[in-house]
PDB file of C-alpha atoms in Angstrom:
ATOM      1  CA  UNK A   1       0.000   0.000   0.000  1.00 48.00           C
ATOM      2  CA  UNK A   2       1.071   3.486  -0.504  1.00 54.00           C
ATOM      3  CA  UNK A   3       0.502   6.162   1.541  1.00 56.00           C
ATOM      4  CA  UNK A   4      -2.624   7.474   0.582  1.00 55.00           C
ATOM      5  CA  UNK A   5      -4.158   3.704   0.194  1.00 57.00           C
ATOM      6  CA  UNK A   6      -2.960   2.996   3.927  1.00 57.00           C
ATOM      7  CA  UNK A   7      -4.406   6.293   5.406  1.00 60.00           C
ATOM      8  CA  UNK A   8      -7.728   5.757   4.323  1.00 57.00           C
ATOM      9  CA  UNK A   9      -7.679   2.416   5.433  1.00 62.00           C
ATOM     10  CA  UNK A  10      -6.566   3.353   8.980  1.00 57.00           C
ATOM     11  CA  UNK A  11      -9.602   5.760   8.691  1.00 56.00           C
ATOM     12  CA  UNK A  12     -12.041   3.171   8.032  1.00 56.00           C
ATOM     13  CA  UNK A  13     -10.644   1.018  10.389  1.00 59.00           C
ATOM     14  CA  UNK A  14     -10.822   3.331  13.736  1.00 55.00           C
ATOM     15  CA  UNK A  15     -13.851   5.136  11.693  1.00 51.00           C
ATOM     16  CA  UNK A  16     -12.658   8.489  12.334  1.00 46.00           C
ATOM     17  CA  UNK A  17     -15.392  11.084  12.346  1.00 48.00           C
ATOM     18  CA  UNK A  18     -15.362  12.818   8.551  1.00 47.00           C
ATOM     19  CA  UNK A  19     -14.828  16.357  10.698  1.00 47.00           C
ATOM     20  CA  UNK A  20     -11.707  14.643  11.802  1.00 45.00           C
ATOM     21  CA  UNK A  21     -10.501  13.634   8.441  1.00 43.00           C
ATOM     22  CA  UNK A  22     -10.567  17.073   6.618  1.00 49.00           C
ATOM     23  CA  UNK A  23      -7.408  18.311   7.369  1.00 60.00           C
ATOM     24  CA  UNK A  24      -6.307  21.043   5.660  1.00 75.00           C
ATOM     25  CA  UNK A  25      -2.550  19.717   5.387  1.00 81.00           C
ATOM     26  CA  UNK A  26      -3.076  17.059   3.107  1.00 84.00           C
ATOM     27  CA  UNK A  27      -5.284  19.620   1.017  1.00 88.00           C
ATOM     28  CA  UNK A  28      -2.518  22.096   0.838  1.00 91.00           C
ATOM     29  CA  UNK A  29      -0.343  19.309  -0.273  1.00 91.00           C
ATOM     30  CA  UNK A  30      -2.625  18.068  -3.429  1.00 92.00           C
ATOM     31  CA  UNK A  31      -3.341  21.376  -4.055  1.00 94.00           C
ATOM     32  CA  UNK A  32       0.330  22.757  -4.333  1.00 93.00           C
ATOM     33  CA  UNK A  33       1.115  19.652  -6.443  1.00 94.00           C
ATOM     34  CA  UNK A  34      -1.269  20.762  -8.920  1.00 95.00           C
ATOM     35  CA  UNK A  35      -0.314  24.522  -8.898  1.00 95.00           C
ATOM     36  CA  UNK A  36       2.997  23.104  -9.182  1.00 94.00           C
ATOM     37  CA  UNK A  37       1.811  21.268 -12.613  1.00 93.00           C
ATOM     38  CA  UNK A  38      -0.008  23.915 -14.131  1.00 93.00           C
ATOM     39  CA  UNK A  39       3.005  26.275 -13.691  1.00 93.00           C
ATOM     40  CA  UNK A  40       5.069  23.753 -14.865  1.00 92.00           C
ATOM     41  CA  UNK A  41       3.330  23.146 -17.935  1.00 90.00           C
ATOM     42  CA  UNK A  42       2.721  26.664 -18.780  1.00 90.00           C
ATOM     43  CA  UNK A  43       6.918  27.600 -18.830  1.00 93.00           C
ATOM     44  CA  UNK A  44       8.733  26.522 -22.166  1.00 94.00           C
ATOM     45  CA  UNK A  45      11.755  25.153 -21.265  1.00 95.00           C
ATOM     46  CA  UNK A  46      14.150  23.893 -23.050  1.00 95.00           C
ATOM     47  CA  UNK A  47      17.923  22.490 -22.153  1.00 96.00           C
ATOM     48  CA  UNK A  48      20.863  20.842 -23.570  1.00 95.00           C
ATOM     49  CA  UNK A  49      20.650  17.533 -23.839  1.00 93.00           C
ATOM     50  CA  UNK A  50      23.491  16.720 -21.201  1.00 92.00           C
ATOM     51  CA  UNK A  51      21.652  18.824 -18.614  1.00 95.00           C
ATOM     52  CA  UNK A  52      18.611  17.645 -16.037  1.00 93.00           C
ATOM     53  CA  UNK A  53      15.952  19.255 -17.210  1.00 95.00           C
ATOM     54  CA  UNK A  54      14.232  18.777 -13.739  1.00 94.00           C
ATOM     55  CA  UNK A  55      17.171  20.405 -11.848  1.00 94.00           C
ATOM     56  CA  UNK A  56      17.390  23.620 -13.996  1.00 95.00           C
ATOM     57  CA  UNK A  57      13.396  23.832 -13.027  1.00 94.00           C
ATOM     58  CA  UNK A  58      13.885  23.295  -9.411  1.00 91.00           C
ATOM     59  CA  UNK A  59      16.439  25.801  -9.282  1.00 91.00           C
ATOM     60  CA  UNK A  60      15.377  28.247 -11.292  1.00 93.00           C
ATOM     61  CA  UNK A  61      11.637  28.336 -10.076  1.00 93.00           C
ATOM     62  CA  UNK A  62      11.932  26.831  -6.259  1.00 89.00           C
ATOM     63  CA  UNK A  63      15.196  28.790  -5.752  1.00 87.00           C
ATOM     64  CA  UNK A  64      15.004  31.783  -7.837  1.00 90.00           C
ATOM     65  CA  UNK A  65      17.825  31.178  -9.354  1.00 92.00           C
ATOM     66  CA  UNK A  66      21.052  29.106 -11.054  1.00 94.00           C
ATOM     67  CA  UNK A  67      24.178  29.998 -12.659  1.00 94.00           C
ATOM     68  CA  UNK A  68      26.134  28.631 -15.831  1.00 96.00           C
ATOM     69  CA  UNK A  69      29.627  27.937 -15.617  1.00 96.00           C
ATOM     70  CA  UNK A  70      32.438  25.586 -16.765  1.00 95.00           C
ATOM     71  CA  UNK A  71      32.961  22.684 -14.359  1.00 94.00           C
ATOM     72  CA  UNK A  72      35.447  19.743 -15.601  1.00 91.00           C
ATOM     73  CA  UNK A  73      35.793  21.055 -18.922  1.00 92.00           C
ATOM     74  CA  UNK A  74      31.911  21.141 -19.393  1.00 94.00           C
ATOM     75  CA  UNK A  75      29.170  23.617 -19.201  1.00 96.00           C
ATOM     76  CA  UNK A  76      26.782  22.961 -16.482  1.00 95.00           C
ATOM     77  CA  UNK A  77      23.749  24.678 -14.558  1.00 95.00           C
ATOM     78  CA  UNK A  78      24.410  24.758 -10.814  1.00 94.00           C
ATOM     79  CA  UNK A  79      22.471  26.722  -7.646  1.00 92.00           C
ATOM     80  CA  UNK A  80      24.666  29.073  -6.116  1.00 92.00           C
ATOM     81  CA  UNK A  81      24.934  31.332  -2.936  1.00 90.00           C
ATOM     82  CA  UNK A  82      25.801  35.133  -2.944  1.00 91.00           C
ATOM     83  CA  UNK A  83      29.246  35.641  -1.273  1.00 91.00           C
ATOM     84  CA  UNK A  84      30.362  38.966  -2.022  1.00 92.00           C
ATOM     85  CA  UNK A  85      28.249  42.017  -3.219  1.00 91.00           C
ATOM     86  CA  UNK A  86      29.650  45.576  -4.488  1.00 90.00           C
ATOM     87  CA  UNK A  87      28.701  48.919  -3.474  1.00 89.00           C
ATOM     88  CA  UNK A  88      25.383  48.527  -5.272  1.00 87.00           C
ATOM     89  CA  UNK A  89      24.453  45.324  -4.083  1.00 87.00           C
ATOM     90  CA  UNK A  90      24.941  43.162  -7.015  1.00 89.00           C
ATOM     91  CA  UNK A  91      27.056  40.049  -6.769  1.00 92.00           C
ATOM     92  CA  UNK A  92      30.272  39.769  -7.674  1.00 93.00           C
ATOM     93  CA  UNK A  93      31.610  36.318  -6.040  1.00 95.00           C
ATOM     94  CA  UNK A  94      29.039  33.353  -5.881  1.00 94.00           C
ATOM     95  CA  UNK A  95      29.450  29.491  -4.118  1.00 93.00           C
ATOM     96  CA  UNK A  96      28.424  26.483  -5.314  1.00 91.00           C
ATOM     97  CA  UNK A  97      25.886  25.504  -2.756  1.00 85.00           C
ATOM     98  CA  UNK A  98      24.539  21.757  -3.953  1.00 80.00           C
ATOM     99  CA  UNK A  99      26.222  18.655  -5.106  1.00 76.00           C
ATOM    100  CA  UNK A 100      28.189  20.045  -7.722  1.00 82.00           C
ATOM    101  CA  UNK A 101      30.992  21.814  -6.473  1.00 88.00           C
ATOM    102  CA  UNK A 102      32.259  24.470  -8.447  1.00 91.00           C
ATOM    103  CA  UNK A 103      33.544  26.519  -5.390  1.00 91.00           C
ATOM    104  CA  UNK A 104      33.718  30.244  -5.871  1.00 95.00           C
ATOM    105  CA  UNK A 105      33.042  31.893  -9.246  1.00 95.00           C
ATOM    106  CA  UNK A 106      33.139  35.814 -10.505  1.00 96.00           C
ATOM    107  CA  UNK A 107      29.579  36.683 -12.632  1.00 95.00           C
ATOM    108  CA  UNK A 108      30.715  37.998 -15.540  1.00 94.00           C
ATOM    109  CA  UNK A 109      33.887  36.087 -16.061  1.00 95.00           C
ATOM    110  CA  UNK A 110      33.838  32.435 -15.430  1.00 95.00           C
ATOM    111  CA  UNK A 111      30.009  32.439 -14.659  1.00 96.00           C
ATOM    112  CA  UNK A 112      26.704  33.537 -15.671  1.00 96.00           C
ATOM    113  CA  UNK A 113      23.396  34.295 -13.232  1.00 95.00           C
ATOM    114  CA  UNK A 114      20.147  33.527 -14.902  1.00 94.00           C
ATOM    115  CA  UNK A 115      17.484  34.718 -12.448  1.00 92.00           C
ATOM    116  CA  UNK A 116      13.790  35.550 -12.400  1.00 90.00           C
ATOM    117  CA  UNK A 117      13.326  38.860 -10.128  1.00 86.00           C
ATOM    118  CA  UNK A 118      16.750  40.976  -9.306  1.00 82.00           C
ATOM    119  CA  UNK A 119      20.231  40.237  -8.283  1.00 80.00           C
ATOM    120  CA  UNK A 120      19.918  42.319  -5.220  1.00 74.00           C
ATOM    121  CA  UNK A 121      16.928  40.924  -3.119  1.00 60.00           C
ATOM    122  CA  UNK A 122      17.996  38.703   0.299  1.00 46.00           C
ATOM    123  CA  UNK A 123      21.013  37.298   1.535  1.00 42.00           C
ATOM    124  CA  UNK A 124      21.710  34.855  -0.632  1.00 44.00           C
ATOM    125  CA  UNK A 125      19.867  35.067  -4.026  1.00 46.00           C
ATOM    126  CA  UNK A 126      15.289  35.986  -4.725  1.00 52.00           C
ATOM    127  CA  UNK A 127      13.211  33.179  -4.407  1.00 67.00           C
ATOM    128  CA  UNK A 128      11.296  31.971  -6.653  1.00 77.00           C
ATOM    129  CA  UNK A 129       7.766  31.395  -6.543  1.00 87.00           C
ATOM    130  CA  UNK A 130       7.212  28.655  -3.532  1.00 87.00           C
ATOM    131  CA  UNK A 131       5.701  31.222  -1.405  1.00 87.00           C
ATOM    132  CA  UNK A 132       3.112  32.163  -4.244  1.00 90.00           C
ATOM    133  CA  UNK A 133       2.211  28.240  -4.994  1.00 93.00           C
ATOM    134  CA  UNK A 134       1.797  28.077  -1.089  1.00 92.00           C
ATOM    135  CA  UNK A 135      -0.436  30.585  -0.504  1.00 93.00           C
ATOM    136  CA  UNK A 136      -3.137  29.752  -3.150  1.00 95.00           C
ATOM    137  CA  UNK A 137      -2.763  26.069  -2.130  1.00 94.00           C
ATOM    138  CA  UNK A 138      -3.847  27.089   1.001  1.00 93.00           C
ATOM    139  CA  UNK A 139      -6.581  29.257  -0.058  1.00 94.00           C
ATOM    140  CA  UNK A 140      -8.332  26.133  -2.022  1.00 94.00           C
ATOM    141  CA  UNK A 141      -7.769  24.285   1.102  1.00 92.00           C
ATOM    142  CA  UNK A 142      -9.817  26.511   3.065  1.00 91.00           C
ATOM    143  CA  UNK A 143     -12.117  26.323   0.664  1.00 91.00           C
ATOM    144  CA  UNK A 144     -12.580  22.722  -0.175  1.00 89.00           C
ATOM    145  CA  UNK A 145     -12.527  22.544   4.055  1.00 87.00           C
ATOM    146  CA  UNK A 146     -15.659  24.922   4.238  1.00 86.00           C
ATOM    147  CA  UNK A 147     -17.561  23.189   1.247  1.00 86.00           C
ATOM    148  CA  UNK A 148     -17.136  19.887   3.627  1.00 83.00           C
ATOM    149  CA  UNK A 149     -18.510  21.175   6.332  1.00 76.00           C
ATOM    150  CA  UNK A 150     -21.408  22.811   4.880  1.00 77.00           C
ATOM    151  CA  UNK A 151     -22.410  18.898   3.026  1.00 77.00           C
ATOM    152  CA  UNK A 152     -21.959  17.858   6.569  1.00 69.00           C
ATOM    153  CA  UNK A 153     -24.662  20.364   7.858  1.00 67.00           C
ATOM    154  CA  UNK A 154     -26.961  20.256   4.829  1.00 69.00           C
ATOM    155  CA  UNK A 155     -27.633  16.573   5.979  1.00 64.00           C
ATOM    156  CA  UNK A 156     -28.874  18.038   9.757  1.00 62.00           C
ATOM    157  CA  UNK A 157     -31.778  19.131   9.071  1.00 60.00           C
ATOM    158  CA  UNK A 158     -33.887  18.301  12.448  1.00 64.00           C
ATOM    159  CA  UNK A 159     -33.282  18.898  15.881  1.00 67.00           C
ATOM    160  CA  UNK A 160     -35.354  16.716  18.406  1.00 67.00           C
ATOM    161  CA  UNK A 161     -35.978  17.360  22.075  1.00 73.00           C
ATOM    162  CA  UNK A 162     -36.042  14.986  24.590  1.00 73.00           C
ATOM    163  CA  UNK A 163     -37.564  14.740  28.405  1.00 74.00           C
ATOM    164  CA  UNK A 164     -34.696  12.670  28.966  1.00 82.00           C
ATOM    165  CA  UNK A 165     -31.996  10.487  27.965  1.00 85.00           C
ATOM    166  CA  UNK A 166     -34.142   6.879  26.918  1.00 83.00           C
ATOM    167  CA  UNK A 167     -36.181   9.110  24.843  1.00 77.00           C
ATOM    168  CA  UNK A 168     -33.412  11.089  23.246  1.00 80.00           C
ATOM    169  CA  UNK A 169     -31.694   7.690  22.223  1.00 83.00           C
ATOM    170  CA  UNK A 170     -35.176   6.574  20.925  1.00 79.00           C
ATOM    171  CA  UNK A 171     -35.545   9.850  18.837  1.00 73.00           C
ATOM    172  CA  UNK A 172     -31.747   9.220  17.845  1.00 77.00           C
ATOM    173  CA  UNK A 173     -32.448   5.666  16.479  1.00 79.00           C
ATOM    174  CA  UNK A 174     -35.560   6.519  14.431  1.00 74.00           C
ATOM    175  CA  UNK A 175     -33.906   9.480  12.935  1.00 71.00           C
ATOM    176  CA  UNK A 176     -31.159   7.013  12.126  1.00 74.00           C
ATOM    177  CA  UNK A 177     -33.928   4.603  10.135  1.00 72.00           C
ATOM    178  CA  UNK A 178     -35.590   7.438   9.066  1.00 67.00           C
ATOM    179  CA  UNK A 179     -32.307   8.594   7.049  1.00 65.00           C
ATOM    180  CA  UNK A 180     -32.019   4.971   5.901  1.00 66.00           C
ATOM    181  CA  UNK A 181     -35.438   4.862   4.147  1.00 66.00           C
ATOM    182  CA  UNK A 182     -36.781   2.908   6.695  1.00 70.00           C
ATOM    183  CA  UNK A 183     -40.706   3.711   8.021  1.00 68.00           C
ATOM    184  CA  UNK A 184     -40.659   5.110  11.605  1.00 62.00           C
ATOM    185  CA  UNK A 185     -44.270   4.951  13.484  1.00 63.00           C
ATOM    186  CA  UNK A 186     -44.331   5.401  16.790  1.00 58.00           C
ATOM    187  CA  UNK A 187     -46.379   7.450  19.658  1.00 62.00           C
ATOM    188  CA  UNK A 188     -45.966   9.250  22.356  1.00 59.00           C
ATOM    189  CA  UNK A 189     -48.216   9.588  25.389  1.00 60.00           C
ATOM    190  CA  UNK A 190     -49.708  13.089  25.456  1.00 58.00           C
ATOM    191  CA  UNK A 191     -48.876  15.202  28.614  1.00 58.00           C
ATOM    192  CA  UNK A 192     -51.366  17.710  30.375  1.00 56.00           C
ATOM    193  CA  UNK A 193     -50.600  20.564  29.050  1.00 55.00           C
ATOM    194  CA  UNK A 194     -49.655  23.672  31.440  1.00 55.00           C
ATOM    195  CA  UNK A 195     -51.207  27.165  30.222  1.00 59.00           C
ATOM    196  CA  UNK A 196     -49.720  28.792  27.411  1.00 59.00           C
ATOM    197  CA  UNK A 197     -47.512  25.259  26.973  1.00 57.00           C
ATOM    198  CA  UNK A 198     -47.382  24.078  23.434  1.00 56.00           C
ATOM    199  CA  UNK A 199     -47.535  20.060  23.363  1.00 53.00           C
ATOM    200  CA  UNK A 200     -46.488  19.607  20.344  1.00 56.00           C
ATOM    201  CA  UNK A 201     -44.240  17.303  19.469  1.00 56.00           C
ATOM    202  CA  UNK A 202     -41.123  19.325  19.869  1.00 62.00           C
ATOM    203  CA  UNK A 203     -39.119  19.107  16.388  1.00 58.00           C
ATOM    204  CA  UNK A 204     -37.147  21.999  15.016  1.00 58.00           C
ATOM    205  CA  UNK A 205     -36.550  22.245  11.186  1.00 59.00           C
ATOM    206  CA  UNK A 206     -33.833  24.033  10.446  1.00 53.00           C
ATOM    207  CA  UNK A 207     -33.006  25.904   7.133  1.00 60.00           C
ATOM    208  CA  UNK A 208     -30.932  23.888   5.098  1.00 55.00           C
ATOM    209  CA  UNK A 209     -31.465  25.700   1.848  1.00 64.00           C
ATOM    210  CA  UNK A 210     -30.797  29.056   3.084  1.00 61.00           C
ATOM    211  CA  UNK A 211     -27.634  27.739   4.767  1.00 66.00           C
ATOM    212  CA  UNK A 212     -26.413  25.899   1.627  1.00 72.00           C
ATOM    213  CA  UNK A 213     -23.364  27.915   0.659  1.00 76.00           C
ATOM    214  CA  UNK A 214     -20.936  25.334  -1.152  1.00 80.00           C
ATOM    215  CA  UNK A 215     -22.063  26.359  -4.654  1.00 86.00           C
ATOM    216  CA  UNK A 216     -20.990  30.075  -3.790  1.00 88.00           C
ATOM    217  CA  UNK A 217     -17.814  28.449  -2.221  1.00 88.00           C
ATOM    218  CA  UNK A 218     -16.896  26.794  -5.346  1.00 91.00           C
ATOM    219  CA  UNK A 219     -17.324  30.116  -7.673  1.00 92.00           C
ATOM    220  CA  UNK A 220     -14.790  31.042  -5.315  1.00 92.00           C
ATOM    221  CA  UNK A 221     -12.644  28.353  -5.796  1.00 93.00           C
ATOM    222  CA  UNK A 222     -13.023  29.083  -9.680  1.00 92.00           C
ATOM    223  CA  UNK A 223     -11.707  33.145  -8.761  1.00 92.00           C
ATOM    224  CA  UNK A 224      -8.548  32.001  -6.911  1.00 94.00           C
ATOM    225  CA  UNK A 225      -7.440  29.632  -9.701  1.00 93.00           C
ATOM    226  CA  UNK A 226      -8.273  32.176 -12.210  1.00 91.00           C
ATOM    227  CA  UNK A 227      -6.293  35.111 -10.218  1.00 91.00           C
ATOM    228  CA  UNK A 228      -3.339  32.302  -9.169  1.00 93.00           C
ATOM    229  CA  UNK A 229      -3.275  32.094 -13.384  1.00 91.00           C
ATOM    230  CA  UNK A 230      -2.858  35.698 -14.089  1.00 87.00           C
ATOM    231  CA  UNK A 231      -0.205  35.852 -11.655  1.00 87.00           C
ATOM    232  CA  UNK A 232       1.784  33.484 -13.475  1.00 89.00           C
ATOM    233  CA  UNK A 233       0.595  35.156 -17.165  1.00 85.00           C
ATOM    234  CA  UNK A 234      -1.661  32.714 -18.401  1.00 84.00           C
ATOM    235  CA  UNK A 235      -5.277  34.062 -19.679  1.00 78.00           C
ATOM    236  CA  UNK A 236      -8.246  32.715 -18.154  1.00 70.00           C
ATOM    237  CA  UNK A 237     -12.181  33.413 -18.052  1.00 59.00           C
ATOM    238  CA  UNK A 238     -13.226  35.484 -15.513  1.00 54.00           C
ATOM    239  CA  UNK A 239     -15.618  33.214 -13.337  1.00 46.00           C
ATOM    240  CA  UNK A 240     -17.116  36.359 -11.424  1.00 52.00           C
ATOM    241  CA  UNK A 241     -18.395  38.004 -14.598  1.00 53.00           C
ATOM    242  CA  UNK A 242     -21.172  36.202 -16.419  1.00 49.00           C
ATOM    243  CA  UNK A 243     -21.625  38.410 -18.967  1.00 51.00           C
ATOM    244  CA  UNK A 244     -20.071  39.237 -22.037  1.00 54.00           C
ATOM    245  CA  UNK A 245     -16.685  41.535 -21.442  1.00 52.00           C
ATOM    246  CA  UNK A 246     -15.993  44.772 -23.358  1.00 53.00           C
ATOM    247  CA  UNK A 247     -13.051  45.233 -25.581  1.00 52.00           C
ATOM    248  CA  UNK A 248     -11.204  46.812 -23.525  1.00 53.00           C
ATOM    249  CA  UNK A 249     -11.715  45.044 -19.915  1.00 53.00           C
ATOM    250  CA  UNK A 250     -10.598  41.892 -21.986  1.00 51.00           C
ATOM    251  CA  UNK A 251      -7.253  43.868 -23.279  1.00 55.00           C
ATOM    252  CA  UNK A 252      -6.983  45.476 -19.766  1.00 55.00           C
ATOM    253  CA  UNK A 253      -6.835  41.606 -18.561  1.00 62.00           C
ATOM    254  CA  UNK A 254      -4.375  40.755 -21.453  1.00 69.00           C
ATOM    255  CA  UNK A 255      -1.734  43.434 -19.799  1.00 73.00           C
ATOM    256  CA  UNK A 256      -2.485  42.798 -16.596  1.00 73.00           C
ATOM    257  CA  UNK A 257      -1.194  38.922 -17.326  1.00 76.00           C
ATOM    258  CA  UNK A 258       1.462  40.127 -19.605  1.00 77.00           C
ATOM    259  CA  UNK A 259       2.768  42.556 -17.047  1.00 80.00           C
ATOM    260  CA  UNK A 260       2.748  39.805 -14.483  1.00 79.00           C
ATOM    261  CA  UNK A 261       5.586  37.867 -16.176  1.00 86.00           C
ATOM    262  CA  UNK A 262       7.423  40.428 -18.169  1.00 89.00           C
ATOM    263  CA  UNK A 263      10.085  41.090 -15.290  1.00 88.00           C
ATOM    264  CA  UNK A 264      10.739  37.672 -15.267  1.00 91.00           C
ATOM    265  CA  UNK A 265      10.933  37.298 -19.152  1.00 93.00           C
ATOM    266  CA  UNK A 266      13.049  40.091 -19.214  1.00 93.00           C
ATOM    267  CA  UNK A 267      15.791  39.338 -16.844  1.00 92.00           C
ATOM    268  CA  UNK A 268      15.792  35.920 -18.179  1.00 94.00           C
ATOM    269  CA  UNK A 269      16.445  36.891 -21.551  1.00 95.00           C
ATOM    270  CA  UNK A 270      18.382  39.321 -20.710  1.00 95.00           C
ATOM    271  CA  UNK A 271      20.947  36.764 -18.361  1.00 95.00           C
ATOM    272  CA  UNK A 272      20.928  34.019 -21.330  1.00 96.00           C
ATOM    273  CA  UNK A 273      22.085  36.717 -23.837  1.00 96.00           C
ATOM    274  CA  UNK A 274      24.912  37.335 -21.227  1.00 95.00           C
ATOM    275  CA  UNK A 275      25.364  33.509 -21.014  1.00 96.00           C
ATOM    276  CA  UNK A 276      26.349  32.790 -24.270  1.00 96.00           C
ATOM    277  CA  UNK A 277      28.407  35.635 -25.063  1.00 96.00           C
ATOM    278  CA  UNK A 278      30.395  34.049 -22.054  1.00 96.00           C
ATOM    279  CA  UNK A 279      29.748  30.331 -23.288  1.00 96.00           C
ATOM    280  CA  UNK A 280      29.489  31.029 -27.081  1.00 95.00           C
ATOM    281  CA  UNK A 281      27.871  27.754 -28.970  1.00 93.00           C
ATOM    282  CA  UNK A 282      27.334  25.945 -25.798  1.00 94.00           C
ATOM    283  CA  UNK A 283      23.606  27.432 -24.673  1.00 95.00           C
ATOM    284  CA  UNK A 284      21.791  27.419 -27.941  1.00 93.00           C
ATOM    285  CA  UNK A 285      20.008  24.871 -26.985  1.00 94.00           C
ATOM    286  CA  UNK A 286      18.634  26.604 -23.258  1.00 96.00           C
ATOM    287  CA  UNK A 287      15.333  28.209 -23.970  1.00 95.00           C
ATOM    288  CA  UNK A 288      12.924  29.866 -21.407  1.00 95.00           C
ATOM    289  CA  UNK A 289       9.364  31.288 -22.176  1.00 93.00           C
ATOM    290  CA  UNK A 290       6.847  31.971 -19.840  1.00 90.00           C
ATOM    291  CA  UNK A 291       3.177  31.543 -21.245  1.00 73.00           C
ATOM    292  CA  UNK A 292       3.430  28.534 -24.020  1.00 56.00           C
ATOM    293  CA  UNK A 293       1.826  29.823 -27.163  1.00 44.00           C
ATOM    294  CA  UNK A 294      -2.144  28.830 -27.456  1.00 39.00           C
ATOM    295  CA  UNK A 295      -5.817  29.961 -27.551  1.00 39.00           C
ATOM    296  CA  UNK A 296      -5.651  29.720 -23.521  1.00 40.00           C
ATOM    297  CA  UNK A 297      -2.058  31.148 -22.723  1.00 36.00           C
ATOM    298  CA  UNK A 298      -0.140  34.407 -23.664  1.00 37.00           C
ATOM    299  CA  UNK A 299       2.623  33.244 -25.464  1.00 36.00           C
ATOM    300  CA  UNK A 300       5.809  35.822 -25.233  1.00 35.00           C
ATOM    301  CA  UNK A 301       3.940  39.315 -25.677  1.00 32.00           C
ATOM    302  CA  UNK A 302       1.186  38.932 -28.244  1.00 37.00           C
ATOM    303  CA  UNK A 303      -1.833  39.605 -27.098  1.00 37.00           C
ATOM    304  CA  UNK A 304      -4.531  36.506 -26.493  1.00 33.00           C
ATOM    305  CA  UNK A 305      -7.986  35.939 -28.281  1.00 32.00           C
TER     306      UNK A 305
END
């Protein structure tokens, strides 16, 4: 069994209560997996073919950042630490700070930064976009946690009361067969009624329908995915408005998604022009585009349909 298999097992086996299973960890989790993916698969990237694809990724978009330099007479991509900054702040000694040890190398001269935000933020080198992936994982979580719980409490919709504790466990069990399909008949002696005492039988129906807010809930769901995706520049319908957009709010939208990624376009294309005048014939092959070109995504800068 994996993981997941044996976890839900071990819930059906001590039958935890469901209010006990929704924990908003293991929501966060699936949910930054598959912000993770759809970032992923909207960056075009492209490597030589001695290089991990997977570790220039990693670097570049968990870290911030990786350099280029010659290590045993071969070009390679490597994560690096900041060492020594000049009077401006912009690095001019870096450290190999993973498996491949390159030790200490001068940007510019033996090595080349490619990087998505500046050269200047933090102690060692920006971060990349964890901390974005995290937070909208968490939002859905919250979400998906609050559509549970109303489900749960769409399904309570009586409250009995009961002289005492026989007849509350007899009102418990024919609720239970009720809910079942099962017929319930039974009485109940009638009481002498005090003045001004209702003896009725003493049910309160509550309002399920005007508490039912998961369809709201999930609109919302649709609005953080959609603003997670402009963040990131890809183009997306805009859930909270059902009818048709004007011209311009949908090119408004297009430069709002544009602008999102254009720093990072920039500075990348910027650093790999600097890497292979450093390393001339040996990056042709490295290509980085946020936005892959379709109907859906902005591709480069053109604008999307």
């Amino acid at each position: 069994l994996n993981w997941r298999q044996w976890s839900e097992s071990f819930k059906d086996a001590t039958q935890i209560k469901p209010k006990e299973v929704n924990t908003l960890a293991t929501r966060t989790g699936f949910y930054s997996e598959y912000l993770w993916r759809v970032f992923m698969g909207s960056v075009h990237v492209e490597v030589p073919k001695t290089w991990s694809i997977d570790y220039v990724r990693r670097a570049l978009f968990l870290g911030g950042a990786f350099c280029v330099t010659r290590w045993q007479g071969v070009v390679i991509p490597a994560a690096f630490n900041v060492t020594q900054r000049n009077a401006w702040h912009y690095p001019i000694q870096i450290q190999s700070k993973d498996e491949v040890n390159f030790g200490y190398r001068t940007p510019g001269k033996d090595a080349a930064m490619i990087y998505l935000n500046d050269a200047y933020s933090g102690t060692t080198y920006a971060r990349g976009i964890d901390d974005t992936i995290q937070i909208f994982a968490e939002k859905l979580a919250n979400a998906d946690g609050a559509i549970d719980v109303n489900l749960l409490n769409s399904r309570a919709a009586f409250i009995f009361q009961a002289d005492n504790q026989p007849e509350a466990a007899t009102l418990k069990s024919i609720f239970t067969k009720v809910m079942n399909g099962e017929p319930a008949v039974f009485w109940r002696k009638v009481k002498k009624a005090l003045p001004n005492e209702d003896n009725t039988l003493p049910i309160t129906c509550l309002p399920v329908k005007n508490n039912y807010v998961a369809d709201l809930i999930q609109q919302e769901k649709r609005a953080i995915v959609n603003e997670f995706l402009a963040m990131i520049g890809i183009n997306n319908n805009n859930a909270e408005k059902k009818e048709r957009q004007l011209v311009d709010e949908v090119n408004a939208n297009n430069e709002e998604i544009s602008a999102s990624v254009s720093l990072w376009q920039d500075n990348i294309d910027r650093c790999l022009e600097q890497a292979r005048e450093l390393f001339p014939g040996e990056l042709d092959d490295l290509i980085i585009e946020f936005g892959r070109k379709n109907d859906n995504i902005i591709g480069g800068y053109e604008d999307a349909p």
